[in-house]
Amino acid sequence: MIIFGGRVPLPTRLTYGVSSSNDPAWLTLSDAWVFDIDRALQVDEGTYSGDESEPSGWESLPLAMQTSEGTIMGASVAVNRSDHSAVLLNGNVMIFGGLYTDVSENTIYIMKDFVNMKLPASLGGPSGSRSDGRALLHRLPWGPAWRFDHTMVIAPRVAHPDPRADGRTLEDAPVLYGGGGGMEIFGDSWVYDRREGAWYALDAASEPATRVSIVTSMLFGTVGFGMYACVIICVFIRRVTRSRSRQ
């Protein structure tokens, strides 16, 4: 499992002894982490042989920005966000939208970008890359209106909504639905054509096969995440129980 970004609460600022309600309540993050269930179980059972001072199933994933020319920039990556959505596809994590809190300006912005995170080969990314174990980020073409708290899944098959596509079917296509945009709540759906690098709006009255494919992707994506979360919780509870029994 890979997680990216998120937010942490900021301490309340006091002005003349009174808390300021205008200050942002959250600090958005731009880090990435990988959870290794096998290592977590080894740590729990006391069989892990690593040299970390406090071993766990979590490991930080270093990030770097890659320009359109292929140049890899330094370690400073300004992609902080929370309330975004992401999908994993062929060794790439595709991240859409979200919120960014500018603490210095006391302002929350809706992110207007679509970011691709190419994973290192050790995590399923392409072999022979110059990433040096880092995940490489670059921005993809923008399409739908900026938003947050939306849903994005991988649909196995979606009929291309553009009539100029000659009935082409998109396979393993990222599909985006809903979300919020300031004072607006969206009810639209979009599909991303990876070959053309472009987003296309989906008609709500599209053919039944397309609707079934999208709904199935959303259902099993949610169920899969829930099952993995249950595994992590079980490992944590098991570790706490063993720790108490040893005392």
Coordinates of C-alpha atoms in Angstrom, one line a residue:
M1 CA 0.0 0.0 0.0
I2 CA 1.2 3.5 -0.9
I3 CA -0.1 6.7 0.7
F4 CA 0.7 10.3 -0.5
G5 CA 0.1 13.6 1.1
G6 CA -2.7 14.4 3.6
R7 CA -2.8 16.9 6.4
V8 CA -1.9 17.4 10.1
P9 CA -3.6 19.8 12.5
L10 CA -1.8 23.0 13.4
P11 CA -1.7 24.4 16.9
T12 CA -4.2 27.2 17.5
R13 CA -2.6 30.6 17.4
L14 CA -3.5 33.1 20.1
T15 CA -3.9 36.8 19.5
Y16 CA -4.1 38.8 22.8
G17 CA -5.2 35.6 24.5
V18 CA -7.9 34.8 22.0
S19 CA -7.7 32.1 19.3
S20 CA -7.9 33.4 15.7
S21 CA -10.5 31.6 13.7
N22 CA -9.0 32.9 10.4
D23 CA -5.9 30.9 10.7
P24 CA -5.8 27.6 8.7
A25 CA -6.5 24.6 10.8
W26 CA -4.4 22.2 8.8
L27 CA -0.9 21.8 7.3
T28 CA -0.9 19.9 4.0
L29 CA 1.8 17.3 3.4
S30 CA 3.8 16.2 0.3
D31 CA 5.4 13.0 1.6
A32 CA 4.9 9.4 0.4
W33 CA 5.0 6.2 2.4
V34 CA 4.9 2.5 1.6
F35 CA 3.5 -0.2 3.8
D36 CA 5.1 -3.7 3.7
I37 CA 2.7 -6.2 5.3
D38 CA 5.4 -9.0 5.3
R39 CA 7.9 -6.8 7.2
A40 CA 5.2 -5.6 9.6
L41 CA 4.4 -9.2 10.5
Q42 CA 8.1 -10.0 10.9
V43 CA 8.5 -7.0 13.3
D44 CA 5.4 -8.2 15.2
E45 CA 6.8 -11.7 15.5
G46 CA 10.3 -10.6 16.4
T47 CA 11.9 -12.2 13.3
Y48 CA 12.8 -9.0 11.5
S49 CA 16.6 -8.6 10.9
G50 CA 16.8 -5.0 9.9
D51 CA 19.0 -2.4 11.7
E52 CA 16.3 0.3 12.2
S53 CA 16.1 1.7 15.7
E54 CA 12.3 1.5 15.6
P55 CA 11.3 -0.9 12.8
S56 CA 7.8 -1.0 11.5
G57 CA 5.9 -1.9 8.3
W58 CA 6.1 1.7 7.1
E59 CA 9.0 3.1 5.0
S60 CA 9.4 6.6 3.6
L61 CA 9.4 6.9 -0.2
P62 CA 11.7 9.7 -1.4
L63 CA 10.3 11.9 -4.2
A64 CA 11.8 14.0 -7.0
M65 CA 10.3 16.2 -9.7
Q66 CA 10.9 15.3 -13.4
T67 CA 10.6 18.0 -16.0
S68 CA 9.0 17.6 -19.4
E69 CA 12.5 17.3 -20.8
G70 CA 13.3 14.4 -18.5
T71 CA 15.6 16.3 -16.1
I72 CA 15.3 15.1 -12.5
M73 CA 15.2 18.1 -10.1
G74 CA 16.2 18.1 -6.5
A75 CA 14.5 16.6 -3.5
S76 CA 12.3 19.6 -2.8
V77 CA 8.9 18.7 -4.3
A78 CA 6.1 21.3 -3.9
V79 CA 3.0 19.1 -4.4
N80 CA 1.5 19.4 -0.9
R81 CA -2.1 18.4 -0.8
S82 CA -5.0 16.7 1.0
D83 CA -8.5 15.6 0.1
H84 CA -7.2 14.4 -3.3
S85 CA -7.7 11.1 -5.1
A86 CA -5.2 8.7 -6.6
V87 CA -5.1 5.4 -8.6
L88 CA -2.3 2.9 -9.1
L89 CA -1.7 1.7 -12.7
N90 CA 1.2 -0.1 -14.2
G91 CA 3.8 1.2 -11.7
N92 CA 2.4 4.7 -11.7
V93 CA 0.3 6.5 -9.1
M94 CA -1.9 9.1 -10.7
I95 CA -3.0 12.0 -8.4
F96 CA -5.8 14.4 -9.1
G97 CA -6.7 17.7 -7.4
G98 CA -7.1 18.2 -3.7
L99 CA -6.6 21.1 -1.3
Y100 CA -3.4 23.0 -0.4
T101 CA -3.1 25.2 2.7
D102 CA -0.8 28.2 2.4
V103 CA 0.0 28.8 6.0
S104 CA 1.9 32.1 5.4
E105 CA -1.1 33.6 3.5
N106 CA -3.8 32.0 5.7
T107 CA -5.4 30.7 2.5
I108 CA -6.7 27.3 1.3
Y109 CA -6.4 26.7 -2.4
I110 CA -8.0 24.0 -4.6
M111 CA -5.2 22.2 -6.6
K112 CA -5.6 22.6 -10.3
D113 CA -3.3 19.8 -11.5
F114 CA -3.0 16.1 -12.5
V115 CA 0.2 14.5 -11.2
N116 CA 1.8 11.2 -12.2
M117 CA 4.2 9.5 -9.7
K118 CA 6.4 7.0 -11.5
L119 CA 7.4 4.4 -8.9
P120 CA 10.9 2.9 -8.6
A121 CA 11.5 -0.6 -10.1
S122 CA 11.5 -2.1 -6.6
L123 CA 7.8 -1.1 -6.3
G124 CA 6.6 -2.2 -9.7
G125 CA 7.9 0.8 -11.7
P126 CA 9.8 0.5 -15.1
S127 CA 13.2 -1.1 -14.9
G128 CA 16.3 0.8 -16.0
S129 CA 15.1 4.3 -14.8
R130 CA 17.4 6.9 -13.3
S131 CA 15.3 7.4 -10.3
D132 CA 17.9 6.0 -7.7
G133 CA 15.1 4.5 -5.7
R134 CA 13.0 7.7 -5.8
A135 CA 9.5 8.1 -7.1
L136 CA 9.5 10.6 -10.0
L137 CA 6.7 13.1 -10.3
H138 CA 5.6 15.1 -13.4
R139 CA 2.4 16.9 -14.3
L140 CA -0.1 15.5 -16.8
P141 CA -2.5 17.5 -19.0
W142 CA -5.3 19.1 -17.1
G143 CA -9.0 18.6 -17.9
P144 CA -12.0 18.7 -15.5
A145 CA -12.6 21.7 -13.3
W146 CA -10.5 21.9 -10.1
R147 CA -12.0 20.0 -7.2
F148 CA -11.4 18.1 -4.0
D149 CA -13.1 15.2 -2.1
H150 CA -13.8 13.5 -5.4
T151 CA -13.6 9.8 -6.5
M152 CA -11.2 8.3 -9.0
V153 CA -11.0 4.6 -10.0
I154 CA -9.7 2.4 -12.8
A155 CA -12.4 1.2 -15.1
P156 CA -11.5 -2.0 -17.0
R157 CA -13.3 -1.0 -20.2
V158 CA -15.0 2.3 -21.1
A159 CA -16.4 3.2 -24.6
H160 CA -14.6 6.3 -25.8
P161 CA -17.0 9.2 -25.4
D162 CA -15.6 11.2 -28.3
P163 CA -17.4 10.3 -31.6
R164 CA -14.2 11.1 -33.5
A165 CA -12.5 8.0 -31.8
D166 CA -14.3 5.6 -34.2
G167 CA -15.8 3.5 -31.4
R168 CA -12.4 2.9 -29.7
T169 CA -12.6 1.3 -26.2
L170 CA -10.5 2.6 -23.4
E171 CA -9.0 -0.1 -21.2
D172 CA -7.8 0.3 -17.6
A173 CA -8.9 4.0 -17.9
P174 CA -8.9 6.4 -14.9
V175 CA -12.4 7.6 -14.3
L176 CA -13.1 10.7 -12.1
Y177 CA -16.5 11.5 -10.5
G178 CA -18.0 14.3 -8.4
G179 CA -16.2 16.3 -5.7
G180 CA -16.5 19.9 -4.6
G181 CA -15.1 23.1 -6.0
G182 CA -15.5 26.0 -3.6
M183 CA -19.3 26.7 -3.4
E184 CA -20.1 24.0 -6.0
I185 CA -20.7 20.3 -5.7
F186 CA -20.0 18.4 -8.9
G187 CA -22.0 15.5 -10.3
D188 CA -20.0 15.0 -13.5
S189 CA -17.9 12.1 -14.7
W190 CA -14.7 12.1 -16.7
V191 CA -12.4 9.5 -18.3
Y192 CA -8.7 9.9 -19.1
D193 CA -7.4 8.7 -22.4
R194 CA -3.8 7.7 -21.7
R195 CA -2.9 7.3 -25.3
E196 CA -4.0 10.9 -26.2
G197 CA -3.2 12.3 -22.8
A198 CA -6.6 14.0 -22.5
W199 CA -9.7 14.0 -20.4
Y200 CA -13.2 13.5 -21.9
A201 CA -16.6 14.1 -20.2
L202 CA -18.8 11.0 -19.8
D203 CA -22.5 11.2 -20.6
A204 CA -24.6 10.2 -17.6
A205 CA -26.9 8.3 -20.1
S206 CA -24.1 6.3 -21.6
E207 CA -24.5 2.7 -22.6
P208 CA -25.2 0.2 -19.8
A209 CA -21.9 -1.7 -20.2
T210 CA -19.9 1.4 -19.5
R211 CA -22.0 2.3 -16.4
V212 CA -21.6 -1.2 -15.0
S213 CA -17.9 -1.2 -15.6
I214 CA -17.5 2.1 -13.7
V215 CA -19.8 1.2 -10.8
T216 CA -18.0 -2.2 -10.4
S217 CA -14.6 -0.4 -10.3
M218 CA -15.8 2.0 -7.6
L219 CA -17.3 -0.9 -5.6
F220 CA -14.4 -3.2 -5.7
G221 CA -11.9 -0.4 -5.2
T222 CA -13.6 0.6 -2.0
V223 CA -13.9 -3.0 -0.8
G224 CA -10.3 -3.7 -1.6
F225 CA -9.1 -0.6 0.3
G226 CA -11.3 -1.6 3.3
M227 CA -9.9 -5.1 3.4
Y228 CA -6.3 -3.8 3.3
A229 CA -7.1 -1.3 6.1
C230 CA -8.6 -4.2 8.1
V231 CA -5.3 -6.1 7.7
I232 CA -3.3 -3.2 8.9
I233 CA -5.6 -2.7 11.9
C234 CA -5.4 -6.4 12.8
V235 CA -1.6 -6.3 12.7
F236 CA -1.6 -3.3 15.0
I237 CA -4.0 -4.9 17.5
R238 CA -2.0 -8.1 17.5
R239 CA 1.1 -6.2 18.2
V240 CA -0.5 -4.2 21.1
T241 CA -1.9 -7.5 22.6
R242 CA 1.5 -9.2 22.4
S243 CA 3.1 -6.1 24.0
R244 CA 0.7 -6.2 26.9
S245 CA 1.1 -9.9 27.5
R246 CA 4.8 -9.6 27.8
Q247 CA 4.5 -6.9 30.5

